Short mmCIF file of C-alpha atoms in Angstrom, two decimals:
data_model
loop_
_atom_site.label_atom_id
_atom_site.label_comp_id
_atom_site.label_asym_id
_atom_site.label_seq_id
_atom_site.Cartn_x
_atom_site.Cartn_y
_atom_site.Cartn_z
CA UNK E 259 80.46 80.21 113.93
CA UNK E 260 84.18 79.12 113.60
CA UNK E 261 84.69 77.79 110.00
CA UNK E 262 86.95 74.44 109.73
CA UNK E 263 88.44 73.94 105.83
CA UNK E 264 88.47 70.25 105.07
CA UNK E 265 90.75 68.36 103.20
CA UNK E 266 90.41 67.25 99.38
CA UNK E 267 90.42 63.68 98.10
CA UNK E 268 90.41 62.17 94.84
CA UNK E 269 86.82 59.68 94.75
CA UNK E 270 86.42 57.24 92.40
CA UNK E 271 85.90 58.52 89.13
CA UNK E 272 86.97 55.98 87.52
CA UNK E 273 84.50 53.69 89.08
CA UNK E 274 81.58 56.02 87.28
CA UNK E 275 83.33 55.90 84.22
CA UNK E 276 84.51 59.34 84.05
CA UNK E 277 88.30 58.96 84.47
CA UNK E 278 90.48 59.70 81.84
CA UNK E 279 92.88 62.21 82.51
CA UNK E 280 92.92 64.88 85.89
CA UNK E 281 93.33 68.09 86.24
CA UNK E 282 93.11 70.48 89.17
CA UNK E 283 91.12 73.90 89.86
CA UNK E 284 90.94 75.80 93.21
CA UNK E 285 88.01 76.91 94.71
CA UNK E 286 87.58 79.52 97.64
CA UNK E 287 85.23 78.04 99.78
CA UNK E 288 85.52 76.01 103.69
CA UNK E 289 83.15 76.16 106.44
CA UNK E 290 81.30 74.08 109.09
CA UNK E 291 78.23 71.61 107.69
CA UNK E 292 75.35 73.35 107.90
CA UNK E 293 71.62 71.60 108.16
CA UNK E 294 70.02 73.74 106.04
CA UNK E 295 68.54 73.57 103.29
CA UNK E 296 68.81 69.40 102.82
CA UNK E 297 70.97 68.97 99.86
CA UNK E 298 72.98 65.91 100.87
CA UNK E 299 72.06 62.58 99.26
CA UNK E 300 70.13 64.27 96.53
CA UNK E 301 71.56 63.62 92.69
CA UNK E 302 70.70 66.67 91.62
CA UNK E 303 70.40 67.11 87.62
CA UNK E 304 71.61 70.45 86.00
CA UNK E 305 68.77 72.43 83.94
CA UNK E 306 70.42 75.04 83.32
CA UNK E 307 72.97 77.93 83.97
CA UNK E 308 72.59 81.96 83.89
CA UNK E 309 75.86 83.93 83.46
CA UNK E 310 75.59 87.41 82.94
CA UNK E 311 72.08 87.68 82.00
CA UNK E 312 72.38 84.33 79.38
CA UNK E 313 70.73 81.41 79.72
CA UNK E 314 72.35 78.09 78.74
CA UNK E 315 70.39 74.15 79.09
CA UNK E 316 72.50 71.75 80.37
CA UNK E 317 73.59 68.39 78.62
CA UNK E 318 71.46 65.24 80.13
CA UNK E 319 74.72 64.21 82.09
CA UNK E 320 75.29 67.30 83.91
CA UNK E 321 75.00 66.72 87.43
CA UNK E 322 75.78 67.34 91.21
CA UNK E 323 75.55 65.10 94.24
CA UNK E 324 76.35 66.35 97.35
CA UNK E 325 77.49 63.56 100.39
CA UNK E 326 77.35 63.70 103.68
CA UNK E 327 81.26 63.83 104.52
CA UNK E 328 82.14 67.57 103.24
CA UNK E 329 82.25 66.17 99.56
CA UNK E 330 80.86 66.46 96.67
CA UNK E 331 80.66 64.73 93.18
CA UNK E 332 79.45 65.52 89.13
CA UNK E 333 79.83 66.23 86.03
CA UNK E 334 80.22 69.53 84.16
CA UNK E 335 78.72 68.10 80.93
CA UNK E 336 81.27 66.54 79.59
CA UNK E 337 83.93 66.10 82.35
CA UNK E 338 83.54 64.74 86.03
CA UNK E 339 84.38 66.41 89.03
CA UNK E 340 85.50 65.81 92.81
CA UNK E 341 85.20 68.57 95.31
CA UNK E 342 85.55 69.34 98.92
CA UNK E 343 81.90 71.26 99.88
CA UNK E 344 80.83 73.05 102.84
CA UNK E 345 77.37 74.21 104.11
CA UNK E 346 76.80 77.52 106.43
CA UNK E 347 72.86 78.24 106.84
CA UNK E 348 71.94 78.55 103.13
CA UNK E 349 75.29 78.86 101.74
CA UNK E 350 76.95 76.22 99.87
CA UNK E 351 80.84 76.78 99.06
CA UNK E 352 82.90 74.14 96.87
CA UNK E 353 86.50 74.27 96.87
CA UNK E 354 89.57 72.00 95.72
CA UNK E 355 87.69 70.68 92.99
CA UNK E 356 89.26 68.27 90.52
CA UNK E 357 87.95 67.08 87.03
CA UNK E 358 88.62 64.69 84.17
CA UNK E 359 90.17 66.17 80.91
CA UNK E 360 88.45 64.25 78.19
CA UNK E 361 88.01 65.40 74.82
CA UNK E 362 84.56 67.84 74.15
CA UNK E 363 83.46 69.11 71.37
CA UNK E 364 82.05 72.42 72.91
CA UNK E 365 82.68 73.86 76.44
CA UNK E 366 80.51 76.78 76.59
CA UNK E 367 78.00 75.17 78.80
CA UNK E 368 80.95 73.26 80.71
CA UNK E 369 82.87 76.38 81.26
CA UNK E 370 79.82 78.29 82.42
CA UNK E 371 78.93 75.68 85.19
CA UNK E 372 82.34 75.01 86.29
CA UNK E 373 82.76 79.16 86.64
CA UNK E 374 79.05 79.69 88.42
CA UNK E 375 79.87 76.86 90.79
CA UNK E 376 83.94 77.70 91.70
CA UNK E 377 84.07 81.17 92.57
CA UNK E 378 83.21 81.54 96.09
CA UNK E 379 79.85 81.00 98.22
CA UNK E 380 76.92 80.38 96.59
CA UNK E 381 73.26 81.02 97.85
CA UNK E 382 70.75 77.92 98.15
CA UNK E 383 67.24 77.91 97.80
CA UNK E 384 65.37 74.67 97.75
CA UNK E 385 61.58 74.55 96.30
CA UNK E 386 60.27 70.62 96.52
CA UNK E 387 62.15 69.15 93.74
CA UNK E 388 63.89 72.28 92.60
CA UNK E 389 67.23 73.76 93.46
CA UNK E 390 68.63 76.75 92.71
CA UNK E 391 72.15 77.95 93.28
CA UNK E 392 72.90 81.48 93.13
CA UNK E 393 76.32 83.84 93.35
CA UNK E 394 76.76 87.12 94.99
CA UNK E 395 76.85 88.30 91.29
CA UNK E 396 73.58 87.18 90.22
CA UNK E 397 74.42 84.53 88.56
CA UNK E 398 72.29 81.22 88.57
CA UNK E 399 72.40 77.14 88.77
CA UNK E 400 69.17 75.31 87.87
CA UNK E 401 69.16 71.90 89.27
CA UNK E 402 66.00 69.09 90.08
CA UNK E 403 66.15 66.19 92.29
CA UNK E 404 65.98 62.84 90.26
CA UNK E 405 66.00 59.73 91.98
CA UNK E 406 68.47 56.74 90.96
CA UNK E 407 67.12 54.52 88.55
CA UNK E 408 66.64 51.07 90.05
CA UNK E 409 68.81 48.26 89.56
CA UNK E 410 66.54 45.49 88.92
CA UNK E 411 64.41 45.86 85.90
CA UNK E 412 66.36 48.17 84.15
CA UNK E 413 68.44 47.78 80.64
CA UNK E 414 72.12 48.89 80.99
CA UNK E 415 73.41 49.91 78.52
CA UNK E 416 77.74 49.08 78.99
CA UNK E 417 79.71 52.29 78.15
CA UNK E 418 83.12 51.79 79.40
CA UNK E 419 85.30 48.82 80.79
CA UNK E 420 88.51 48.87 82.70
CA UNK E 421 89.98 48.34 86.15
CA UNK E 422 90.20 50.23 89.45
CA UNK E 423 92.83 52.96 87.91
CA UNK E 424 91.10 53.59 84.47
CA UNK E 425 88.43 53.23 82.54
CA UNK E 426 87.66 53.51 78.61
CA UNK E 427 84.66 53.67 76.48
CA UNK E 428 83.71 50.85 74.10
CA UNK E 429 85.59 50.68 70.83
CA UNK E 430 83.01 52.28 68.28
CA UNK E 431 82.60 48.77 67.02
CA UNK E 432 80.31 47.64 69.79
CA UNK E 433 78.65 50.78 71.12
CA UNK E 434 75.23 50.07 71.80
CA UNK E 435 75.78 46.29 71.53
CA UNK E 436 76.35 45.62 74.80
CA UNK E 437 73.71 45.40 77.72
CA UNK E 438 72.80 43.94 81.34
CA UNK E 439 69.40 43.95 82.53
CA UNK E 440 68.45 42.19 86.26
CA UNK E 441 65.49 40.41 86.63
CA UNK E 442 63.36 40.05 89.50
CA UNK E 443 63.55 36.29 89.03
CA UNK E 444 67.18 36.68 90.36
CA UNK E 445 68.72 36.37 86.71
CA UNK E 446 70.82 38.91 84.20
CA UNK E 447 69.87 38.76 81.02
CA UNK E 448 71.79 40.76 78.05
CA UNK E 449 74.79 40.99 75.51
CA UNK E 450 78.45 40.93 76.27
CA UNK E 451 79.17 42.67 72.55
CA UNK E 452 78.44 39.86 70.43
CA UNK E 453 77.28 36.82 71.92
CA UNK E 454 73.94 37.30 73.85
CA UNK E 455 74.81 35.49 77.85
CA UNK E 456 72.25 34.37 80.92
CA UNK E 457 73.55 33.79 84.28
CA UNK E 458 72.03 33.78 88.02
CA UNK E 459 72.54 36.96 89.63
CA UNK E 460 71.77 37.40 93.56
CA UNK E 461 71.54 40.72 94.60
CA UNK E 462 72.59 41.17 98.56
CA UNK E 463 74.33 44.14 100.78
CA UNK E 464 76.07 45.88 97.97
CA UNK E 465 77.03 42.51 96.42
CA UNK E 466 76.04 40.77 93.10
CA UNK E 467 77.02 37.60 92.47
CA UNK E 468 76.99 36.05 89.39
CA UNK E 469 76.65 32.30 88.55
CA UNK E 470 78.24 30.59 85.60
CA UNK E 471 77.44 32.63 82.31
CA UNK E 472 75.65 30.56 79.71
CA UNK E 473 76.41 32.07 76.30
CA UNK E 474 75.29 31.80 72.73
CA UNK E 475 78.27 30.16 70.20
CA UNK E 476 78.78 33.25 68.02
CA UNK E 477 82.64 33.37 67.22
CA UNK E 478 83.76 37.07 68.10
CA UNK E 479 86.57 39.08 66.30
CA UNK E 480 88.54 41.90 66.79
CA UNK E 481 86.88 44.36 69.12
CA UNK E 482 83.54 42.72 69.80
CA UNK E 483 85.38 39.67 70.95
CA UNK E 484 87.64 41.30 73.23
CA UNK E 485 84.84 43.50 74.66
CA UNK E 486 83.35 40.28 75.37
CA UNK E 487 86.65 38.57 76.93
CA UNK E 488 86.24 41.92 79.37
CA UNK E 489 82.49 41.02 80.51
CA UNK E 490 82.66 37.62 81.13
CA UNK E 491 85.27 38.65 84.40
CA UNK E 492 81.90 39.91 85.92
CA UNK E 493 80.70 36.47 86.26
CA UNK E 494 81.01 33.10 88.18
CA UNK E 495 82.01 34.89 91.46
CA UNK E 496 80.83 38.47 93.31
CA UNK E 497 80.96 41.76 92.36
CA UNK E 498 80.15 45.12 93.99
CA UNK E 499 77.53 47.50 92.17
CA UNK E 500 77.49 51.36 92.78
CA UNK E 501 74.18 53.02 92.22
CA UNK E 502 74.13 57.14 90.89
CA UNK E 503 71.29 58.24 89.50
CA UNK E 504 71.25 56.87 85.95
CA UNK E 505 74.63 55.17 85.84
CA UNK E 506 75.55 51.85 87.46
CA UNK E 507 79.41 51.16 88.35
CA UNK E 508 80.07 46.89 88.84
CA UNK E 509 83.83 46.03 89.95
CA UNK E 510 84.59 42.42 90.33
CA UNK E 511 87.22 40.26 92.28
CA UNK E 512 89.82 40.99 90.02
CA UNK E 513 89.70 44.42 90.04
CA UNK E 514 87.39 44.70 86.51
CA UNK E 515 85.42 47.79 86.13
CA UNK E 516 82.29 48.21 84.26
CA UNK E 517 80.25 51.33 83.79
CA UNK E 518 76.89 51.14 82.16
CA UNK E 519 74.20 53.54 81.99
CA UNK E 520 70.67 53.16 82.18
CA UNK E 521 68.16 52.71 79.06
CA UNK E 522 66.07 56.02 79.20
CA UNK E 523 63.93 54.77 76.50
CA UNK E 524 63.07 52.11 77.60
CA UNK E 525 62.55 53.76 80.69
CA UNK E 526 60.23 56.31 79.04
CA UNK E 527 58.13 52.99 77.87
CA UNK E 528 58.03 51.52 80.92
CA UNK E 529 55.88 54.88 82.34
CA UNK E 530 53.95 54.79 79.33
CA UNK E 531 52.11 51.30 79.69
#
């Protein structure tokens, strides 16, 4: 089977709130698409990693998410990633792959990934939710299958505002004070930083758009107030909403950027009535 490399593009970290500064790393891998196993589609959460006999749990962001087009998309742990893939049978190859460089306390578990999944073909075997990615070395990638939480009913939690080139995280100042959650009642509900807003909110094909925001009179200062200034460019018009996994990517008219990522405890309370 003739193998065809294909060609590496930057995808939108920024939109997923990952984009800070890039980097580049080289991978070995090309190949024609393969159709098995079925990884494509599939967010597929990192358990673990096995290097040389260790064994290291992953961070709750680590991830990898295959498409459809020869590319793929994640997160080491820490820092996101863009990479070309190919698929040959049961071997999966990712090459060209390009990452964020933000600031991490520890990289032992980042560097460990990055290594097990850039080095050349990897071996894929696929048990119902399970995935496991191995190298000619013995080395191993745990990964499960999570589906993406849903847009309506969830609380989401903002993270990180900006526009189509950049993003950056919330001033420490209003971390955790800022939330959207869509009802089924076709309203969004939530906090903008400081003032608490309400607005209609019509989902439809890819689109939200938001009425007029109706806001509680708190004066805001310093960085709660111009957190808030950000938000409010969501509303009174339409806004596109990208959907992975747990984290939910809304870019309005004007090129505004919000990344927010789903409440897992309330989640976990959800399950539990």
């Amino acid at each position: 089977m003739q193998k065809q490399r294909l060609t590496p593009t930057v995808m939108a970290l920024a939109a997923a709130g990952m984009l800070t500064a890039c980097g580049t790393e080289t991978g070995s891998g090309s190949g024609s698409v393969g159709s098995q196993p079925n990884l494509t589609g599939v967010h597929w959460s990192v358990e673990s990693v096995t290097v040389n006999g260790k064994k290291q749990q992953a961070p709750g962001d680590a991830y990898v998410k295959i498409g459809d087009k020869g590319k793929a998309e994640g997160n080491y742990g820490c820092n996101g990633f863009t990479a070309d893939v190919s698929m040959d049978g049961d071997s999966v190859d990712f090459a060209n792959a390009l990452s964020t460089k933000a600031g991490c306390d520890k990289l032992d578990f980042e560097n460990a990934l990055k290594g097990a999944i850039g080095k050349g073909e990897l071996k894929a075997a696929v048990d119902g939710d399970k995935l496991t990615l191995t190298t000619d070395k013995g080395d191993r990638v745990a990964l499960t299958s999570k589906p993406d939480a849903p847009l309506t009913g969830t609380k989401w939690n903002v993270n990180a505002v900006g526009d189509r080139k950049a993003v950056a995280p919330l001033p420490k100042e209003v971390d955790g004070k800022a939330h959207l959650t869509f009802g089924k009642d076709g309203m969004v509900r939530g906090k903008l930083g400081c003032n608490s807003v309400t607005a209609k909110a019509e989902v439809k094909d890819g689109q939200i758009t938001f009425g007029a925001p109706r806001t509680t009179r708190m004066m805001c200062q310093g960085a709660e107030g111009e957190t808030e200034k950000k938000l409010l460019k969501l509303f009174d018009g339409k806004v596109s909403y990208r959907l992975s996994h747990n984290g939910l990517s809304l870019t309005a008219e004007d090129g505004t950027v919000v990344s927010a990522n789903a409440d897992l405890k309330q989640e976990k309370q959800e399950k539990q009535k």
